Amino acid sequence: MGNQEKVGATIQNFSFVLSTSSPYTAVAGAKCAACISEVGSSSLYNDTISQTEVPLNGTQSLVIGDNQVKGDTISEACAFVQRNGSLWWYPDQTVMVASESQNFFANGAAGLIGLGRSAGKDSFIDTVFRDHVGWNTLLIGLAFEDVPATSSDPTGGKAAGVINLRRTDDSLYDGDIKYSQVVKPTSQEATAAGTPSNYPSDWSLKLDSWTVNAGSTKTQYTSGGIAIVEPYFPEIRLPQQEAVLFYRDVNGATMMNTTDGPTWTLPCKPDVSLDVVFSGTKFTVESRYLVEGDTSQERCTGVVRGWDNPFVSSYMLGAA
């Protein structure tokens, strides 16, 4: 980030997470005391060493779930690292430099790339693609890698994945590639679907049904609800009673009631998979993606969880 084509000037490098809820790009700032405990003092954006930063004299705040961030907005030259190692620059990106944070940055990531659409010209998607023909029907592919994460090394020394923009690289995916159109429901539709207000729904899918395959037992639930697609979070959220149904026949699953909603522990190598159907198209989540923790141990935590509010009737599909 910063100093595009400025010979001898320092480019500041950060690890970013993706969010479909947020329309903004955000980075931990040098004036953010809470950010130091979240990402460390060496992973903070410093405007004093950037020759391409332009203050926009505005303040922005973001809320995703229970995590919040606030800061001043700037215009800055940003770049992604391409698969060949070179930088792909896109100038004049609106960036919020965090001065306050409440658990917003995690797992070593000091920034967030927002793929939401509601920020208009300030959004990443609009900044990069507004001059391209047909950008309003943009095709995006997210190929996440299964890598261990620690607070000091968020990707375990490996690439966390690849984001395809405008065209999908078939070699990154197993099996046949399937596409589903994401929509942004109106506020009335989101309220009717029971979508939590602190989980913006810029990317949503109509969930026809889900099926849990637990050993030889198959249980299907017909939904018709709205599912938020949000890779910022690792978990999958179901309405509380449906989460109970999901684990009912999973061998060794034990429920724990937490302040963040019902959670389950289960064997680290469970005999379970999840099928979800969107607009008639089925996608399968394998068992290895349905647990988190040290899978060399006997017990792990289930990725499928219930909402903390028993009245929420929508769904959320995280990075799993």
Short mmCIF file of C-alpha atoms in Angstrom, two decimals:
data_model
loop_
_atom_site.label_atom_id
_atom_site.label_comp_id
_atom_site.label_asym_id
_atom_site.label_seq_id
_atom_site.Cartn_x
_atom_site.Cartn_y
_atom_site.Cartn_z
CA MET A 1 0.00 0.00 0.00
CA GLY A 2 1.28 3.49 -0.89
CA ASN A 3 4.10 4.97 -2.98
CA GLN A 4 3.17 3.46 -6.33
CA GLU A 5 6.08 3.96 -8.76
CA LYS A 6 7.90 6.18 -6.24
CA VAL A 7 11.54 5.14 -6.67
CA GLY A 8 13.22 4.38 -3.36
CA ALA A 9 10.03 4.92 -1.35
CA THR A 10 8.71 2.29 1.06
CA ILE A 11 5.69 0.19 0.13
CA GLN A 12 3.77 -0.88 3.22
CA ASN A 13 2.69 -4.54 3.16
CA PHE A 14 -0.28 -5.97 5.06
CA SER A 15 -2.23 -9.20 5.29
CA PHE A 16 -5.92 -8.62 4.51
CA VAL A 17 -9.11 -10.53 5.14
CA LEU A 18 -12.08 -10.40 2.77
CA SER A 19 -15.55 -9.26 3.74
CA THR A 20 -18.72 -9.18 1.67
CA SER A 21 -20.59 -7.28 4.40
CA SER A 22 -18.29 -4.28 4.25
CA PRO A 23 -18.25 -1.99 1.21
CA TYR A 24 -15.06 -0.32 2.49
CA THR A 25 -11.37 -1.12 2.66
CA ALA A 26 -9.87 -0.69 6.14
CA VAL A 27 -6.38 -0.94 7.61
CA ALA A 28 -5.06 -0.77 11.18
CA GLY A 29 -3.52 2.67 11.78
CA ALA A 30 -0.51 3.82 13.77
CA LYS A 31 -2.78 5.91 16.03
CA CYS A 32 -4.95 2.92 16.99
CA ALA A 33 -3.92 1.69 20.45
CA ALA A 34 -6.29 -1.30 20.36
CA CYS A 35 -4.90 -2.35 16.97
CA ILE A 36 -1.46 -2.93 18.51
CA SER A 37 -2.82 -5.69 20.75
CA GLU A 38 -4.73 -7.16 17.78
CA VAL A 39 -2.03 -7.17 15.07
CA GLY A 40 1.21 -5.89 16.65
CA SER A 41 3.01 -2.58 16.29
CA SER A 42 4.83 -3.59 13.11
CA SER A 43 1.60 -4.09 11.12
CA LEU A 44 0.16 -0.58 11.30
CA TYR A 45 -0.31 1.82 8.38
CA ASN A 46 1.89 4.92 8.73
CA ASP A 47 0.77 7.89 6.65
CA THR A 48 3.99 9.81 7.31
CA ILE A 49 6.00 7.54 4.98
CA SER A 50 3.47 7.55 2.13
CA GLN A 51 3.85 9.95 -0.79
CA THR A 52 0.55 8.92 -2.39
CA GLU A 53 -1.82 9.29 0.59
CA VAL A 54 -4.47 12.02 0.28
CA PRO A 55 -6.69 12.83 3.32
CA LEU A 56 -10.39 12.89 2.47
CA ASN A 57 -11.44 14.75 5.64
CA GLY A 58 -14.09 12.21 6.52
CA THR A 59 -14.69 9.62 9.24
CA GLN A 60 -16.19 6.17 8.72
CA SER A 61 -17.19 3.31 10.99
CA LEU A 62 -17.91 -0.36 10.33
CA VAL A 63 -19.76 -3.00 12.31
CA ILE A 64 -19.57 -6.69 11.37
CA GLY A 65 -21.16 -8.91 13.97
CA ASP A 66 -19.82 -7.84 17.37
CA ASN A 67 -16.64 -6.38 15.86
CA GLN A 68 -16.31 -2.65 15.24
CA VAL A 69 -13.79 -0.22 13.77
CA LYS A 70 -13.68 3.55 13.24
CA GLY A 71 -11.24 5.90 11.56
CA ASP A 72 -10.49 8.66 9.09
CA THR A 73 -10.76 8.09 5.35
CA ILE A 74 -7.94 8.63 2.89
CA SER A 75 -7.27 8.04 -0.80
CA GLU A 76 -4.31 5.76 -1.37
CA ALA A 77 -2.58 3.71 -4.06
CA CYS A 78 -3.15 0.02 -3.30
CA ALA A 79 -1.99 -3.21 -4.87
CA PHE A 80 -2.72 -6.93 -4.78
CA VAL A 81 0.01 -9.51 -5.13
CA GLN A 82 -0.70 -11.54 -8.28
CA ARG A 83 -0.04 -15.27 -8.59
CA ASN A 84 3.20 -14.52 -10.50
CA GLY A 85 4.43 -12.38 -7.59
CA SER A 86 4.08 -9.01 -9.33
CA LEU A 87 1.93 -6.18 -7.98
CA TRP A 88 -1.39 -5.20 -9.55
CA TRP A 89 -1.90 -1.53 -8.67
CA TYR A 90 -5.18 0.31 -8.45
CA PRO A 91 -4.87 4.00 -7.47
CA ASP A 92 -7.27 6.31 -5.65
CA GLN A 93 -8.78 3.65 -3.38
CA THR A 94 -10.80 5.02 -0.47
CA VAL A 95 -9.35 3.48 2.70
CA MET A 96 -10.45 3.84 6.31
CA VAL A 97 -7.38 4.07 8.58
CA ALA A 98 -8.48 2.68 11.92
CA SER A 99 -8.01 4.81 15.02
CA GLU A 100 -10.37 2.69 17.15
CA SER A 101 -11.00 -1.05 16.99
CA GLN A 102 -13.01 -3.59 18.93
CA ASN A 103 -11.74 -7.06 17.94
CA PHE A 104 -12.00 -6.06 14.28
CA PHE A 105 -8.60 -7.33 13.14
CA ALA A 106 -7.79 -10.96 13.89
CA ASN A 107 -5.46 -13.86 13.08
CA GLY A 108 -2.63 -11.52 12.13
CA ALA A 109 -4.59 -9.70 9.40
CA ALA A 110 -4.09 -5.95 9.67
CA GLY A 111 -6.59 -4.97 6.99
CA LEU A 112 -9.90 -5.75 5.38
CA ILE A 113 -10.91 -5.68 1.71
CA GLY A 114 -14.64 -5.03 1.43
CA LEU A 115 -16.47 -6.56 -1.52
CA GLY A 116 -19.80 -4.96 -0.59
CA ARG A 117 -21.56 -2.66 -3.03
CA SER A 118 -23.35 -0.10 -0.86
CA ALA A 119 -20.49 2.46 -0.63
CA GLY A 120 -20.82 3.54 -4.27
CA LYS A 121 -17.66 5.16 -5.66
CA ASP A 122 -15.80 4.54 -2.38
CA SER A 123 -16.08 0.75 -2.63
CA PHE A 124 -13.25 -1.46 -3.85
CA ILE A 125 -15.37 -3.02 -6.62
CA ASP A 126 -16.49 0.36 -7.96
CA THR A 127 -12.98 1.86 -7.78
CA VAL A 128 -11.42 -0.99 -9.74
CA PHE A 129 -14.15 -1.96 -12.21
CA ARG A 130 -16.43 1.01 -12.85
CA ASP A 131 -14.74 1.73 -16.19
CA HIS A 132 -15.12 -1.87 -17.41
CA VAL A 133 -18.06 -2.83 -19.59
CA GLY A 134 -20.52 -5.06 -17.76
CA TRP A 135 -18.96 -4.54 -14.32
CA ASN A 136 -22.40 -4.61 -12.69
CA THR A 137 -22.51 -8.35 -13.45
CA LEU A 138 -19.04 -8.99 -12.05
CA LEU A 139 -17.95 -12.63 -11.68
CA ILE A 140 -15.95 -13.36 -8.51
CA GLY A 141 -14.35 -16.63 -7.47
CA LEU A 142 -12.89 -17.26 -4.00
CA ALA A 143 -10.50 -20.22 -3.85
CA PHE A 144 -9.57 -20.59 -0.19
CA GLU A 145 -6.71 -22.83 0.85
CA ASP A 146 -6.84 -25.09 3.90
CA VAL A 147 -3.91 -23.64 5.85
CA PRO A 148 -3.21 -23.41 9.61
CA ALA A 149 -3.42 -19.94 11.12
CA THR A 150 -1.64 -18.39 14.09
CA SER A 151 -1.65 -14.85 15.45
CA SER A 152 1.93 -14.29 14.25
CA ASP A 153 1.60 -16.06 10.89
CA PRO A 154 -1.99 -15.88 9.59
CA THR A 155 -1.46 -18.25 6.67
CA GLY A 156 1.06 -20.71 8.10
CA GLY A 157 3.65 -19.47 5.62
CA LYS A 158 1.44 -20.34 2.64
CA ALA A 159 -0.90 -18.41 0.38
CA ALA A 160 -4.34 -18.28 1.99
CA GLY A 161 -6.01 -18.53 -1.39
CA VAL A 162 -6.76 -16.73 -4.62
CA ILE A 163 -9.50 -14.28 -5.56
CA ASN A 164 -10.61 -14.38 -9.21
CA LEU A 165 -12.10 -11.17 -10.58
CA ARG A 166 -14.11 -11.09 -13.82
CA ARG A 167 -13.09 -14.62 -14.83
CA THR A 168 -12.71 -17.91 -12.95
CA ASP A 169 -9.51 -19.97 -13.15
CA ASP A 170 -10.88 -23.50 -13.43
CA SER A 171 -7.58 -25.05 -12.29
CA LEU A 172 -8.09 -23.70 -8.76
CA TYR A 173 -11.26 -25.69 -8.09
CA ASP A 174 -12.18 -29.35 -7.75
CA GLY A 175 -15.10 -30.79 -9.70
CA ASP A 176 -17.58 -28.84 -11.80
CA ILE A 177 -17.78 -25.10 -11.13
CA LYS A 178 -21.22 -23.85 -10.21
CA TYR A 179 -22.38 -20.26 -10.01
CA SER A 180 -25.02 -18.56 -7.90
CA GLN A 181 -26.15 -14.97 -8.23
CA VAL A 182 -25.81 -12.91 -5.08
CA VAL A 183 -28.34 -10.20 -4.27
CA LYS A 184 -28.69 -7.43 -1.72
CA PRO A 185 -32.11 -7.72 -0.08
CA THR A 186 -34.06 -4.60 0.76
CA SER A 187 -34.25 -3.61 4.41
CA GLN A 188 -37.82 -4.94 4.49
CA GLU A 189 -36.72 -8.29 3.01
CA ALA A 190 -33.80 -8.55 5.45
CA THR A 191 -36.09 -7.82 8.40
CA ALA A 192 -38.65 -10.35 7.22
CA ALA A 193 -35.89 -12.95 6.86
CA GLY A 194 -34.62 -12.32 10.36
CA THR A 195 -31.20 -11.08 9.25
CA PRO A 196 -29.32 -9.50 12.19
CA SER A 197 -28.77 -5.77 11.65
CA ASN A 198 -25.10 -6.07 12.68
CA TYR A 199 -24.48 -8.55 9.84
CA PRO A 200 -24.90 -6.46 6.65
CA SER A 201 -26.26 -8.54 3.78
CA ASP A 202 -24.68 -7.07 0.63
CA TRP A 203 -24.05 -10.63 -0.56
CA SER A 204 -27.04 -12.88 0.05
CA LEU A 205 -28.38 -16.06 -1.50
CA LYS A 206 -31.80 -17.67 -1.37
CA LEU A 207 -31.28 -20.93 0.50
CA ASP A 208 -33.67 -23.61 -0.76
CA SER A 209 -32.63 -26.32 1.70
CA TRP A 210 -29.78 -27.88 3.62
CA THR A 211 -29.01 -31.53 4.31
CA VAL A 212 -26.76 -33.04 6.95
CA ASN A 213 -25.24 -36.44 6.15
CA ALA A 214 -24.30 -37.94 9.52
CA GLY A 215 -22.98 -41.45 8.99
CA SER A 216 -25.79 -43.36 7.31
CA THR A 217 -28.43 -40.88 8.48
CA LYS A 218 -29.53 -38.10 6.14
CA THR A 219 -31.67 -35.21 7.42
CA GLN A 220 -32.99 -32.50 5.08
CA TYR A 221 -34.43 -29.14 6.11
CA THR A 222 -36.37 -27.04 3.61
CA SER A 223 -35.54 -23.42 4.27
CA GLY A 224 -36.58 -20.76 1.77
CA GLY A 225 -34.63 -18.25 3.85
CA ILE A 226 -31.79 -15.81 3.18
CA ALA A 227 -28.16 -16.85 3.65
CA ILE A 228 -25.45 -14.21 4.09
CA VAL A 229 -22.14 -15.11 2.44
CA GLU A 230 -19.37 -13.69 4.67
CA PRO A 231 -15.75 -14.99 4.56
CA TYR A 232 -14.74 -12.58 7.34
CA PHE A 233 -16.04 -15.20 9.78
CA PRO A 234 -14.92 -18.85 9.79
CA GLU A 235 -18.20 -20.35 11.00
CA ILE A 236 -21.56 -21.32 9.53
CA ARG A 237 -24.56 -19.96 11.44
CA LEU A 238 -27.99 -21.59 11.53
CA PRO A 239 -31.13 -20.70 13.48
CA GLN A 240 -30.73 -22.26 16.91
CA GLN A 241 -33.25 -25.07 16.51
CA GLU A 242 -31.82 -25.97 13.11
CA ALA A 243 -28.32 -26.13 14.59
CA VAL A 244 -29.63 -28.61 17.16
CA LEU A 245 -31.15 -30.62 14.29
CA PHE A 246 -27.84 -30.55 12.39
CA TYR A 247 -25.93 -32.19 15.25
CA ARG A 248 -28.72 -34.53 16.39
CA ASP A 249 -27.30 -37.60 14.63
CA VAL A 250 -23.61 -36.63 14.57
CA ASN A 251 -21.76 -39.25 16.59
CA GLY A 252 -19.99 -37.79 19.65
CA ALA A 253 -21.35 -34.23 19.26
CA THR A 254 -21.81 -32.35 22.57
CA MET A 255 -23.51 -28.96 22.85
CA MET A 256 -22.08 -26.07 24.86
CA ASN A 257 -24.13 -22.97 25.61
CA THR A 258 -22.00 -19.85 25.22
CA THR A 259 -22.78 -16.12 25.20
CA ASP A 260 -22.15 -16.22 21.43
CA GLY A 261 -24.78 -18.87 20.82
CA PRO A 262 -24.86 -22.67 21.06
CA THR A 263 -21.62 -24.38 20.00
CA TRP A 264 -20.73 -28.05 19.67
CA THR A 265 -17.61 -30.13 20.23
CA LEU A 266 -17.22 -33.33 18.23
CA PRO A 267 -14.53 -35.79 17.09
CA CYS A 268 -11.88 -34.06 15.00
CA LYS A 269 -12.52 -36.48 12.14
CA PRO A 270 -16.31 -36.69 12.13
CA ASP A 271 -18.42 -38.74 9.74
CA VAL A 272 -20.54 -35.80 8.60
CA SER A 273 -21.00 -33.50 5.60
CA LEU A 274 -23.33 -30.63 4.72
CA ASP A 275 -25.21 -30.05 1.46
CA VAL A 276 -26.70 -26.63 0.75
CA VAL A 277 -28.96 -25.85 -2.23
CA PHE A 278 -29.24 -22.35 -3.70
CA SER A 279 -31.75 -21.76 -6.48
CA GLY A 280 -31.68 -25.45 -7.37
CA THR A 281 -27.86 -25.79 -7.33
CA LYS A 282 -26.26 -28.04 -4.68
CA PHE A 283 -22.94 -27.39 -2.96
CA THR A 284 -21.27 -29.81 -0.53
CA VAL A 285 -19.14 -28.91 2.51
CA GLU A 286 -16.89 -31.84 3.39
CA SER A 287 -16.27 -33.02 6.96
CA ARG A 288 -12.74 -31.56 7.16
CA TYR A 289 -14.21 -28.08 6.73
CA LEU A 290 -16.82 -28.60 9.45
CA VAL A 291 -14.35 -28.65 12.38
CA GLU A 292 -11.76 -26.20 13.67
CA GLY A 293 -8.88 -26.70 16.07
CA ASP A 294 -5.94 -29.10 16.21
CA THR A 295 -7.25 -32.01 14.18
CA SER A 296 -4.49 -34.26 15.51
CA GLN A 297 -6.38 -34.31 18.81
CA GLU A 298 -9.53 -36.24 19.67
CA ARG A 299 -11.96 -33.31 20.11
CA CYS A 300 -12.50 -30.23 17.96
CA THR A 301 -15.07 -27.42 17.75
CA GLY A 302 -17.83 -27.59 15.18
CA VAL A 303 -17.91 -24.87 12.53
CA VAL A 304 -21.71 -25.04 12.35
CA ARG A 305 -23.13 -22.96 15.20
CA GLY A 306 -26.41 -21.42 16.29
CA TRP A 307 -27.01 -17.67 16.38
CA ASP A 308 -26.76 -15.98 19.77
CA ASN A 309 -30.34 -14.73 19.26
CA PRO A 310 -33.01 -17.47 19.26
CA PHE A 311 -35.30 -15.31 17.09
CA VAL A 312 -32.90 -15.02 14.13
CA SER A 313 -34.22 -17.12 11.25
CA SER A 314 -31.60 -16.39 8.57
CA TYR A 315 -28.27 -18.10 7.84
CA MET A 316 -24.62 -17.14 7.47
CA LEU A 317 -22.01 -19.01 5.44
CA GLY A 318 -18.48 -18.15 6.57
CA ALA A 319 -15.13 -19.10 5.08
CA ALA A 320 -15.74 -22.81 5.74
#
